[in-house]
Amino acid sequence: MIQFTQQTIEQYEKLLTFQPNPIAQL
């Protein structure tokens, strides 16, 4: 199971910034 810590959240935010979100573009 993945424990959502600040580090994991920051990593997700970085991945989201690198990968364009179609949902954000809407």
mmCIF file of N, CA and C in Angstrom:
data_model
loop_
_atom_site.group_PDB
_atom_site.id
_atom_site.type_symbol
_atom_site.label_atom_id
_atom_site.label_comp_id
_atom_site.label_asym_id
_atom_site.label_seq_id
_atom_site.Cartn_x
_atom_site.Cartn_y
_atom_site.Cartn_z
ATOM 1 N N MET A 1 0.846 -1.215 0.000
ATOM 2 C CA MET A 1 0.000 0.000 0.000
ATOM 3 C C MET A 1 0.870 1.250 0.000
ATOM 4 N N ILE A 2 0.445 2.241 -0.750
ATOM 5 C CA ILE A 2 1.229 3.471 -0.859
ATOM 6 C C ILE A 2 0.845 4.444 0.249
ATOM 7 N N GLN A 3 1.815 4.859 1.030
ATOM 8 C CA GLN A 3 1.554 5.839 2.083
ATOM 9 C C GLN A 3 1.773 7.235 1.511
ATOM 10 N N PHE A 4 0.689 8.050 1.520
ATOM 11 C CA PHE A 4 0.796 9.379 0.928
ATOM 12 C C PHE A 4 1.434 10.349 1.913
ATOM 13 N N THR A 5 2.737 10.564 1.720
ATOM 14 C CA THR A 5 3.449 11.537 2.542
ATOM 15 C C THR A 5 3.707 12.776 1.710
ATOM 16 N N GLN A 6 4.303 13.793 2.304
ATOM 17 C CA GLN A 6 4.587 15.020 1.556
ATOM 18 C C GLN A 6 5.496 14.721 0.372
ATOM 19 N N GLN A 7 6.431 13.780 0.543
ATOM 20 C CA GLN A 7 7.356 13.459 -0.544
ATOM 21 C C GLN A 7 6.598 12.870 -1.725
ATOM 22 N N THR A 8 5.673 11.950 -1.462
ATOM 23 C CA THR A 8 4.915 11.344 -2.561
ATOM 24 C C THR A 8 4.061 12.385 -3.252
ATOM 25 N N ILE A 9 3.454 13.289 -2.480
ATOM 26 C CA ILE A 9 2.624 14.346 -3.060
ATOM 27 C C ILE A 9 3.476 15.256 -3.938
ATOM 28 N N GLU A 10 4.673 15.598 -3.456
ATOM 29 C CA GLU A 10 5.564 16.455 -4.251
ATOM 30 C C GLU A 10 5.962 15.751 -5.538
ATOM 31 N N GLN A 11 6.224 14.440 -5.451
ATOM 32 C CA GLN A 11 6.589 13.687 -6.650
ATOM 33 C C GLN A 11 5.440 13.678 -7.640
ATOM 34 N N TYR A 12 4.209 13.506 -7.137
ATOM 35 C CA TYR A 12 3.049 13.525 -8.024
ATOM 36 C C TYR A 12 2.896 14.884 -8.678
ATOM 37 N N GLU A 13 3.109 15.946 -7.898
ATOM 38 C CA GLU A 13 2.999 17.298 -8.453
ATOM 39 C C GLU A 13 4.041 17.498 -9.551
ATOM 40 N N LYS A 14 5.251 16.996 -9.333
ATOM 41 C CA LYS A 14 6.300 17.131 -10.353
ATOM 42 C C LYS A 14 5.904 16.355 -11.604
ATOM 43 N N LEU A 15 5.367 15.148 -11.427
ATOM 44 C CA LEU A 15 4.943 14.351 -12.586
ATOM 45 C C LEU A 15 3.824 15.057 -13.329
ATOM 46 N N LEU A 16 2.927 15.685 -12.588
ATOM 47 C CA LEU A 16 1.814 16.385 -13.223
ATOM 48 C C LEU A 16 2.327 17.586 -14.005
ATOM 49 N N THR A 17 3.376 18.236 -13.498
ATOM 50 C CA THR A 17 3.919 19.397 -14.206
ATOM 51 C C THR A 17 4.643 18.948 -15.474
ATOM 52 N N PHE A 18 5.311 17.777 -15.406
ATOM 53 C CA PHE A 18 6.018 17.276 -16.589
ATOM 54 C C PHE A 18 5.015 16.755 -17.623
ATOM 55 N N GLN A 19 3.965 16.072 -17.154
ATOM 56 C CA GLN A 19 2.970 15.518 -18.074
ATOM 57 C C GLN A 19 1.751 16.431 -18.132
ATOM 58 N N PRO A 20 1.376 16.912 -19.319
ATOM 59 C CA PRO A 20 0.224 17.791 -19.474
ATOM 60 C C PRO A 20 -1.071 17.072 -19.120
ATOM 61 N N ASN A 21 -1.909 17.729 -18.332
ATOM 62 C CA ASN A 21 -3.188 17.132 -17.939
ATOM 63 C C ASN A 21 -4.302 17.602 -18.857
ATOM 64 N N PRO A 22 -4.989 16.675 -19.523
ATOM 65 C CA PRO A 22 -6.119 17.045 -20.380
ATOM 66 C C PRO A 22 -7.237 17.662 -19.546
ATOM 67 N N ILE A 23 -7.361 17.211 -18.298
ATOM 68 C CA ILE A 23 -8.420 17.729 -17.425
ATOM 69 C C ILE A 23 -8.135 19.189 -17.077
ATOM 70 N N ALA A 24 -6.866 19.516 -16.851
ATOM 71 C CA ALA A 24 -6.505 20.891 -16.494
ATOM 72 C C ALA A 24 -6.716 21.824 -17.678
ATOM 73 N N GLN A 25 -6.545 21.277 -18.892
ATOM 74 C CA GLN A 25 -6.686 22.105 -20.087
ATOM 75 C C GLN A 25 -8.149 22.429 -20.366
ATOM 76 N N LEU A 26 -9.061 21.595 -19.883
ATOM 77 C CA LEU A 26 -10.487 21.827 -20.156
ATOM 78 C C LEU A 26 -10.952 23.120 -19.508
#
